[in-house]
CSV table of C-alpha atoms in Angstrom, one decimal:
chain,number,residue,atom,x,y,z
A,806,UNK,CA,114.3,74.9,177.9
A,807,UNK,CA,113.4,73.7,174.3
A,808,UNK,CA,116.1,73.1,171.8
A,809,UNK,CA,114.4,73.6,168.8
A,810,UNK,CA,115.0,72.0,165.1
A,811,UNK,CA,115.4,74.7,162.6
A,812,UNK,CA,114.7,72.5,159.8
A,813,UNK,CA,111.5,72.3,161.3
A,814,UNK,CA,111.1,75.9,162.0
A,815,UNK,CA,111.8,76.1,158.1
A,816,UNK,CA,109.6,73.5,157.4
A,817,UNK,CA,107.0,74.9,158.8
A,818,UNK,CA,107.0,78.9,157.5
A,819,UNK,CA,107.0,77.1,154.2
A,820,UNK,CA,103.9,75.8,154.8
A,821,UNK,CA,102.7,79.0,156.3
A,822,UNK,CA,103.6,80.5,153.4
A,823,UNK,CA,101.9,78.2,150.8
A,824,UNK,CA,99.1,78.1,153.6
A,825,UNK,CA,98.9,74.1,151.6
A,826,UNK,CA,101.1,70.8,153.0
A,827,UNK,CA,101.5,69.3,148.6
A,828,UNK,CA,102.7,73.1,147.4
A,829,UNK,CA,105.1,73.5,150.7
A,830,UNK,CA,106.7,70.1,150.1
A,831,UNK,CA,107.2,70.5,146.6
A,832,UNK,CA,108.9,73.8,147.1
A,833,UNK,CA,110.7,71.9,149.6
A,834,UNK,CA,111.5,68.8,147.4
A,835,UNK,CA,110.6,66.7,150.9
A,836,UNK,CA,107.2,64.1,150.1
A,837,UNK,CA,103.8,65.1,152.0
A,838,UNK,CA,103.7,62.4,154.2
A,839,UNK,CA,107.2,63.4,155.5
A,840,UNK,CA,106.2,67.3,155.6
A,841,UNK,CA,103.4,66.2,157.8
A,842,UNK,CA,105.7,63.9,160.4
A,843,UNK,CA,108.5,67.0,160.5
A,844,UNK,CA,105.5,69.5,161.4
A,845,UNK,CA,103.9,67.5,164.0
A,846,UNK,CA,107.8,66.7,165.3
A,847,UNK,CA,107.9,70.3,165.5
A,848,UNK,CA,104.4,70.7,167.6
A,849,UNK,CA,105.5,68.0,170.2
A,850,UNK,CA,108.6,70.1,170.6
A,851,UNK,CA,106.9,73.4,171.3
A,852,UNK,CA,103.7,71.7,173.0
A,853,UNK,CA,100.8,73.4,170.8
A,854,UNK,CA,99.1,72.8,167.5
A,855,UNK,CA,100.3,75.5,164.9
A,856,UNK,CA,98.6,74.0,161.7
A,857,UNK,CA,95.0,73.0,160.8
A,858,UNK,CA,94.0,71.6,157.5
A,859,UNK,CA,91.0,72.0,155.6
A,860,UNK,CA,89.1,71.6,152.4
A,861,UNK,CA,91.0,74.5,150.7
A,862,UNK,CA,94.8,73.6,152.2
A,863,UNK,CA,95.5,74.5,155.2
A,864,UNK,CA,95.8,77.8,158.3
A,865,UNK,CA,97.7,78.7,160.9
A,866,UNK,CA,96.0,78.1,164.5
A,867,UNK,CA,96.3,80.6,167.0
A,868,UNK,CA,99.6,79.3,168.2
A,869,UNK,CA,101.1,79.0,165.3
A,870,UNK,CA,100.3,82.9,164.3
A,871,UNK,CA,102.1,83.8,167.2
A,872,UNK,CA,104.9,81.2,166.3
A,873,UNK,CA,105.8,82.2,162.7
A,874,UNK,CA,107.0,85.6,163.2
A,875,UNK,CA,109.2,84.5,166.0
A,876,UNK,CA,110.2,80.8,163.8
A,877,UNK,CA,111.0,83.6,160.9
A,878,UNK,CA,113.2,86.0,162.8
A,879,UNK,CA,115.2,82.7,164.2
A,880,UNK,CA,116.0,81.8,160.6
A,881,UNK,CA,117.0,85.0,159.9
A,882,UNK,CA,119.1,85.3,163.0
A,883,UNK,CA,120.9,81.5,163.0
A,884,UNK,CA,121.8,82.5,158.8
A,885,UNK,CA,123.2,85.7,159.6
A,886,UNK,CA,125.2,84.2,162.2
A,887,UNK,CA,126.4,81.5,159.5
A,888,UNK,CA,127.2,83.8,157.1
A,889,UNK,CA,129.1,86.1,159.3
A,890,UNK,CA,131.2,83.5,160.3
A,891,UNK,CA,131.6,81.9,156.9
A,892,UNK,CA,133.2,85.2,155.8
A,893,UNK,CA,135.2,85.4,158.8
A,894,UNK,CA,137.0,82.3,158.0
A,895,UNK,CA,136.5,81.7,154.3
A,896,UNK,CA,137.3,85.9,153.0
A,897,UNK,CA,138.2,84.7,149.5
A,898,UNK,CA,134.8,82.6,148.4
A,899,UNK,CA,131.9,84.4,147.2
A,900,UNK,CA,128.5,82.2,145.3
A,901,UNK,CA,126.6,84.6,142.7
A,902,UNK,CA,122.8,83.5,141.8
A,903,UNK,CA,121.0,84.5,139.4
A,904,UNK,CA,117.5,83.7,138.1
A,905,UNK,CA,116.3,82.9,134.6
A,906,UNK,CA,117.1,85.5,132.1
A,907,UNK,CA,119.6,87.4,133.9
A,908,UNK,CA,123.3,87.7,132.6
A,909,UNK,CA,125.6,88.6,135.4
A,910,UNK,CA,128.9,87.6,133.4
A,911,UNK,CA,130.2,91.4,133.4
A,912,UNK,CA,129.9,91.7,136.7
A,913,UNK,CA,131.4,88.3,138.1
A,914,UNK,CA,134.5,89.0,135.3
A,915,UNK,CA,134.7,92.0,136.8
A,916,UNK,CA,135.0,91.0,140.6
A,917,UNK,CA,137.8,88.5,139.3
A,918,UNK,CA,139.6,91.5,137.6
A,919,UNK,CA,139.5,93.5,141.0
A,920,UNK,CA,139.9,90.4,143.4
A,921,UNK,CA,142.3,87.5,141.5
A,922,UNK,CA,142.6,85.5,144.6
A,923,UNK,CA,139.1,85.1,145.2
A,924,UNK,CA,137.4,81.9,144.5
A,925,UNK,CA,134.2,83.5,142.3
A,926,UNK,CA,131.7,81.2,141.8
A,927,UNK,CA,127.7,81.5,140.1
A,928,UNK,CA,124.8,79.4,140.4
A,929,UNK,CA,121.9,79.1,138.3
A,930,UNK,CA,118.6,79.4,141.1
A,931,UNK,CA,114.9,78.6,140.0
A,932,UNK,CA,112.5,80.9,140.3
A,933,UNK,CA,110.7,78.9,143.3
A,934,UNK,CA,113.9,79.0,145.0
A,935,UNK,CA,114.7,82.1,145.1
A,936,UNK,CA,112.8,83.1,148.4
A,937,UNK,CA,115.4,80.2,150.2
A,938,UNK,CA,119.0,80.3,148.8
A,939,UNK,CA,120.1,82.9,150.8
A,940,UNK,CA,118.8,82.3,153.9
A,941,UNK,CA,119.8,78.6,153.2
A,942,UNK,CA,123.4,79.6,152.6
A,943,UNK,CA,123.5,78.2,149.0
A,944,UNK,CA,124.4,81.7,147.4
A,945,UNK,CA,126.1,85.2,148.8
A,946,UNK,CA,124.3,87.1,146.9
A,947,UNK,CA,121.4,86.8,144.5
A,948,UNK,CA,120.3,89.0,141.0
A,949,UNK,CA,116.7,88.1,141.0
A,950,UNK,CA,113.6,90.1,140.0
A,951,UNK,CA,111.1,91.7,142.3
A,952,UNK,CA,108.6,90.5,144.0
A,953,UNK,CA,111.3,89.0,146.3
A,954,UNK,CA,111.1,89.0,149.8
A,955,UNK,CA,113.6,91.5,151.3
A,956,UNK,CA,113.0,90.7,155.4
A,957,UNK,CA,117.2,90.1,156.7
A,958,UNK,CA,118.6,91.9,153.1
A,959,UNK,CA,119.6,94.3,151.5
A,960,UNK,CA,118.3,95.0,148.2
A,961,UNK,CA,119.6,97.6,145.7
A,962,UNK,CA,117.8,98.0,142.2
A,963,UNK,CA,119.8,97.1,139.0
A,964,UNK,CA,117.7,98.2,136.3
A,965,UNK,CA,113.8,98.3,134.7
A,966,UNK,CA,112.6,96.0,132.1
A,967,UNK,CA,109.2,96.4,130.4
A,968,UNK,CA,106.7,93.7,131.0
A,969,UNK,CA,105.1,92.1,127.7
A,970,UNK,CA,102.4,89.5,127.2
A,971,UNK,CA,103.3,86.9,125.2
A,972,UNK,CA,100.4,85.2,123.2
A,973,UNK,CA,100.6,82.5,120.4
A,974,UNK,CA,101.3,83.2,116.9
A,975,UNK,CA,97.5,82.9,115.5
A,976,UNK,CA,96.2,84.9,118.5
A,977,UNK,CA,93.9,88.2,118.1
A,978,UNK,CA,96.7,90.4,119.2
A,979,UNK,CA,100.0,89.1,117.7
A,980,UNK,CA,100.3,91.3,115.6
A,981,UNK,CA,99.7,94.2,117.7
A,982,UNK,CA,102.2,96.7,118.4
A,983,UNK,CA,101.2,97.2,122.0
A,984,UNK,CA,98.3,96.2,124.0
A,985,UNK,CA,96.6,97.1,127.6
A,986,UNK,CA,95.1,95.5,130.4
A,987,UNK,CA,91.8,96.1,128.7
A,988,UNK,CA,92.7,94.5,125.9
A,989,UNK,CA,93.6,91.3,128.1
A,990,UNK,CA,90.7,91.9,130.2
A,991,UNK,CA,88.7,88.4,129.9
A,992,UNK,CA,91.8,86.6,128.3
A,993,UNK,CA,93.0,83.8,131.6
A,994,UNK,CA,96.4,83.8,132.6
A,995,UNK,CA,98.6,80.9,133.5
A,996,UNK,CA,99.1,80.7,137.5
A,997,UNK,CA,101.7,79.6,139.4
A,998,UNK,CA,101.6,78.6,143.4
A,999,UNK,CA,104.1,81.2,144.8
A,1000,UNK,CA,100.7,84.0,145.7
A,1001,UNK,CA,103.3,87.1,145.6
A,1002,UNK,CA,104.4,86.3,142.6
A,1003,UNK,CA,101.7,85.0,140.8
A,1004,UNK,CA,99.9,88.2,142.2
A,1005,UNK,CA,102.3,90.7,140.3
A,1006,UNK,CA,102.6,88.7,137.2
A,1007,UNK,CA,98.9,88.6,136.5
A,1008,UNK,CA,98.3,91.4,138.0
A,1009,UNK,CA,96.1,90.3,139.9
A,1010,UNK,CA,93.6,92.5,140.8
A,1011,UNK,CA,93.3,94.5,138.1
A,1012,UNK,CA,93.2,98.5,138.8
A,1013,UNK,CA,89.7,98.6,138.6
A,1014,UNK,CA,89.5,96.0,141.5
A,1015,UNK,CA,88.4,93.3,139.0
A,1016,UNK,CA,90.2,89.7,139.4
A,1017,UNK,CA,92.3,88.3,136.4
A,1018,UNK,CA,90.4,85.4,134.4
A,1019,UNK,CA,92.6,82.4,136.0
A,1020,UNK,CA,94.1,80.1,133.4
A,1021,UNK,CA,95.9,76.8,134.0
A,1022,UNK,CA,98.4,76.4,137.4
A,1023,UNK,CA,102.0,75.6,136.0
A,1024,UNK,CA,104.1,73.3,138.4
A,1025,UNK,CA,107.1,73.5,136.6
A,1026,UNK,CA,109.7,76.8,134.9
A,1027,UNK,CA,109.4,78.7,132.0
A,1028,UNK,CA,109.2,76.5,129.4
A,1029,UNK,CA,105.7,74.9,131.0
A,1030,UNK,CA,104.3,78.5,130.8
A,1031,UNK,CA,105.2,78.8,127.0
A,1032,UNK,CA,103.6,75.8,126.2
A,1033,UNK,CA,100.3,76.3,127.4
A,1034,UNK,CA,100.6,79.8,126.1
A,1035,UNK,CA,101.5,77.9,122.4
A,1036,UNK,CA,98.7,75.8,123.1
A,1037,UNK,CA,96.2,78.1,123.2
A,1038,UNK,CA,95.3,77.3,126.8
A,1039,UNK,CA,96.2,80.9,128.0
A,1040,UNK,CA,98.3,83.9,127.8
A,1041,UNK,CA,101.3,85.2,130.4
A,1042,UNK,CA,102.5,88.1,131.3
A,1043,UNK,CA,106.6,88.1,131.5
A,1044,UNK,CA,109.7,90.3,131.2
A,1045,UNK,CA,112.0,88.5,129.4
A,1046,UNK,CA,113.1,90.8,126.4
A,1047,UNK,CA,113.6,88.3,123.9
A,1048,UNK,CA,110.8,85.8,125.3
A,1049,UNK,CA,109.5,85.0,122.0
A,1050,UNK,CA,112.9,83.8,121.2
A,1051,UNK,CA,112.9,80.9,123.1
A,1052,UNK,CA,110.1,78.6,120.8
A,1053,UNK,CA,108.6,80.0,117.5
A,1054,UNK,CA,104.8,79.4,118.0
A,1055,UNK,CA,104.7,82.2,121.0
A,1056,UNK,CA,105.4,85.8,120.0
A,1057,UNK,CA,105.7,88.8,122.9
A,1058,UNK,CA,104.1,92.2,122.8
A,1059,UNK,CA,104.4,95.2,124.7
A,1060,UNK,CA,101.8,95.7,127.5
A,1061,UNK,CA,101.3,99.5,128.1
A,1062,UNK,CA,100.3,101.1,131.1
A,1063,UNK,CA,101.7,98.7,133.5
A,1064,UNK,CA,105.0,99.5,135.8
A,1065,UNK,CA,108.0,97.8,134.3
A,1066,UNK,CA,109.8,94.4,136.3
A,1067,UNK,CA,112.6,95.4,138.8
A,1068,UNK,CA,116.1,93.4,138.3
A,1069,UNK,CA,117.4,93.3,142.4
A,1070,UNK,CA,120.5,92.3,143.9
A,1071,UNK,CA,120.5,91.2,147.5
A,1072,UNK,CA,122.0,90.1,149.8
A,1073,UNK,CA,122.1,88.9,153.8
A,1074,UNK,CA,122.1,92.5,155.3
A,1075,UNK,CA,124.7,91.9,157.9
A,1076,UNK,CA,126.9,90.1,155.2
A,1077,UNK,CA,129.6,93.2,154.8
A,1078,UNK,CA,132.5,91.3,153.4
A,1079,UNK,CA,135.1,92.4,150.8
A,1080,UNK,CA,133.5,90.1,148.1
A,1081,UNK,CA,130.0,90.8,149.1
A,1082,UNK,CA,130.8,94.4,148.9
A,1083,UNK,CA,132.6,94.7,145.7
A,1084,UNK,CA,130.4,92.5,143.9
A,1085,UNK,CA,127.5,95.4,145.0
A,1086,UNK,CA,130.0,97.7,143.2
A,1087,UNK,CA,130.5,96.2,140.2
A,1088,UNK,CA,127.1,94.8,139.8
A,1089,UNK,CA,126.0,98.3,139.6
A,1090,UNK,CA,128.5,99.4,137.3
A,1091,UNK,CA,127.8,96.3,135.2
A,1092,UNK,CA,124.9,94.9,134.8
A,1093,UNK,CA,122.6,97.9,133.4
A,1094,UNK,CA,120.0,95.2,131.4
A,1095,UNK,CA,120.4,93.5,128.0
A,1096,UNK,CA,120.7,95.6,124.9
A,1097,UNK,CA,117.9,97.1,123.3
């Protein structure tokens, strides 16, 4: 019987996911080198090769297809089991993340109104982190924006917020009061390495099957994105109402004929616990989007 690591089963769907070792371990905040050493620890244990590299990053072998659905679903399993028991013997703790521009202040005041003995407690989560926390433990519950991958939770919609483009100050269409994806058409878009995401926010394809011009890859958070976009190096695509707020050189305008961004809460589906449960409540109740 094999006694598997599940830091190594982790290890590995990350770099499943990023399908490349240097994106995988950033995500992971682990060096290359010891990424590599983990996933090989990992294929002595289980006695087959799941990764190959190549010229482009890497793929999964034969074995390891038929590994990652299973390494997934033990993840989910052994965190389910942790949480379970977490709220079985710690009732009165809940953690609360929440991803860049999202205020969840009403609803957290509101859970300590309706539970004054709990211990209520919120975390800022980067966007790169967001697929991990909860699985990981490090939060109860999460108010995050889709795309976000929903396999083990439960996911309720909070509210819609328009996506905008934001462009620098001296650019063709700042002044515009709207603008489409025709408009945008040839204009490159900053990447970033998550594909789901970076899919969604560039659209990516277009309706019309075409691919979206690719602009630089941004390693880092928000404020990386708005400087190439002040630079002139490309445009983004965002949802962040008052994005243009944040630096003076970028400005934001409406992109029409696009679906608006969804604001999620979710949570580990078998999680039913007082706090997890009221917090659903008042989140819904409370957190309805900023003011318009």
């Amino acid at each position: 019987m094999t006694d598997l690591d599940l830091r190594l089963v982790r290890y590995f769907t990350a770099v499943a996911e990023h399908r490349h070792f240097g994106r995988a371990a950033e995500a992971l905040h682990i060096t290359q080198p010891s990424l590599s050493r983990q996933i090989r620890r990992l294929e002595q244990q289980l006695g087959a090769r799941l990764l190959e590299r190549t010229p482009q990053g890497s793929r999964l072998t034969e074995a390891g297809e038929v590994f990652l659905p299973r390494g997934k679903a033990l993840l989910r399993s052994a965190g389910q089991a942790a949480a379970l028991t977490r709220a079985a013997a710690e009732p009165s703790r809940i953690t609360v993340g929440y991803t860049l521009g999202i205020i969840v202040t009403p609803a957290v005041r509101a859970l300590r109104e309706r539970f004054p003995d709990a211990d209520v407690r919120t975390v800022y989560v980067d966007w790169n982190e967001r697929t991990s926390v909860l699985s990981e433990l490090k939060v109860d519950v999460l108010v995050t924006r889709l795309p976000f991958p929903t396999d083990g939770t439960q996911v309720t919609v909070l509210y819609s917020e328009p996506r905008v483009l934001v462009v620098p100050v001296a650019h063709r269409l700042a002044g515009r009061e709207s603008v489409t994806l025709d408009d945008i058409a040839d204009e490159p878009l900053v990447r970033v390495s998550d594909p789901e995401w970076n899919a969604y926010w560039r659209i990516d394809p277009r309706p019309d099957g075409r691919p979206a011009p690719d602009g630089p890859l941004v390693e880092g958070g928000l404020e990386d994105k708005f400087e190439l976009v002040a630079s002139g190096q490309a445009l983004a695509i965002t949802a962040l109402p008052r994005a243009g707020a944040l630096r003076p050189d970028v400005v934001v305008v409406p992109l029409d004929g696009v679906d608006p961004a969804h604001v999620v809460l979710a949570s580990r589906a078998e999680d039913r616990g007082r706090l997890v449960t009221g917090f659903r409540r008042v989140a819904r109740e409370r957190l309805t989007g900023p003011a318009r």
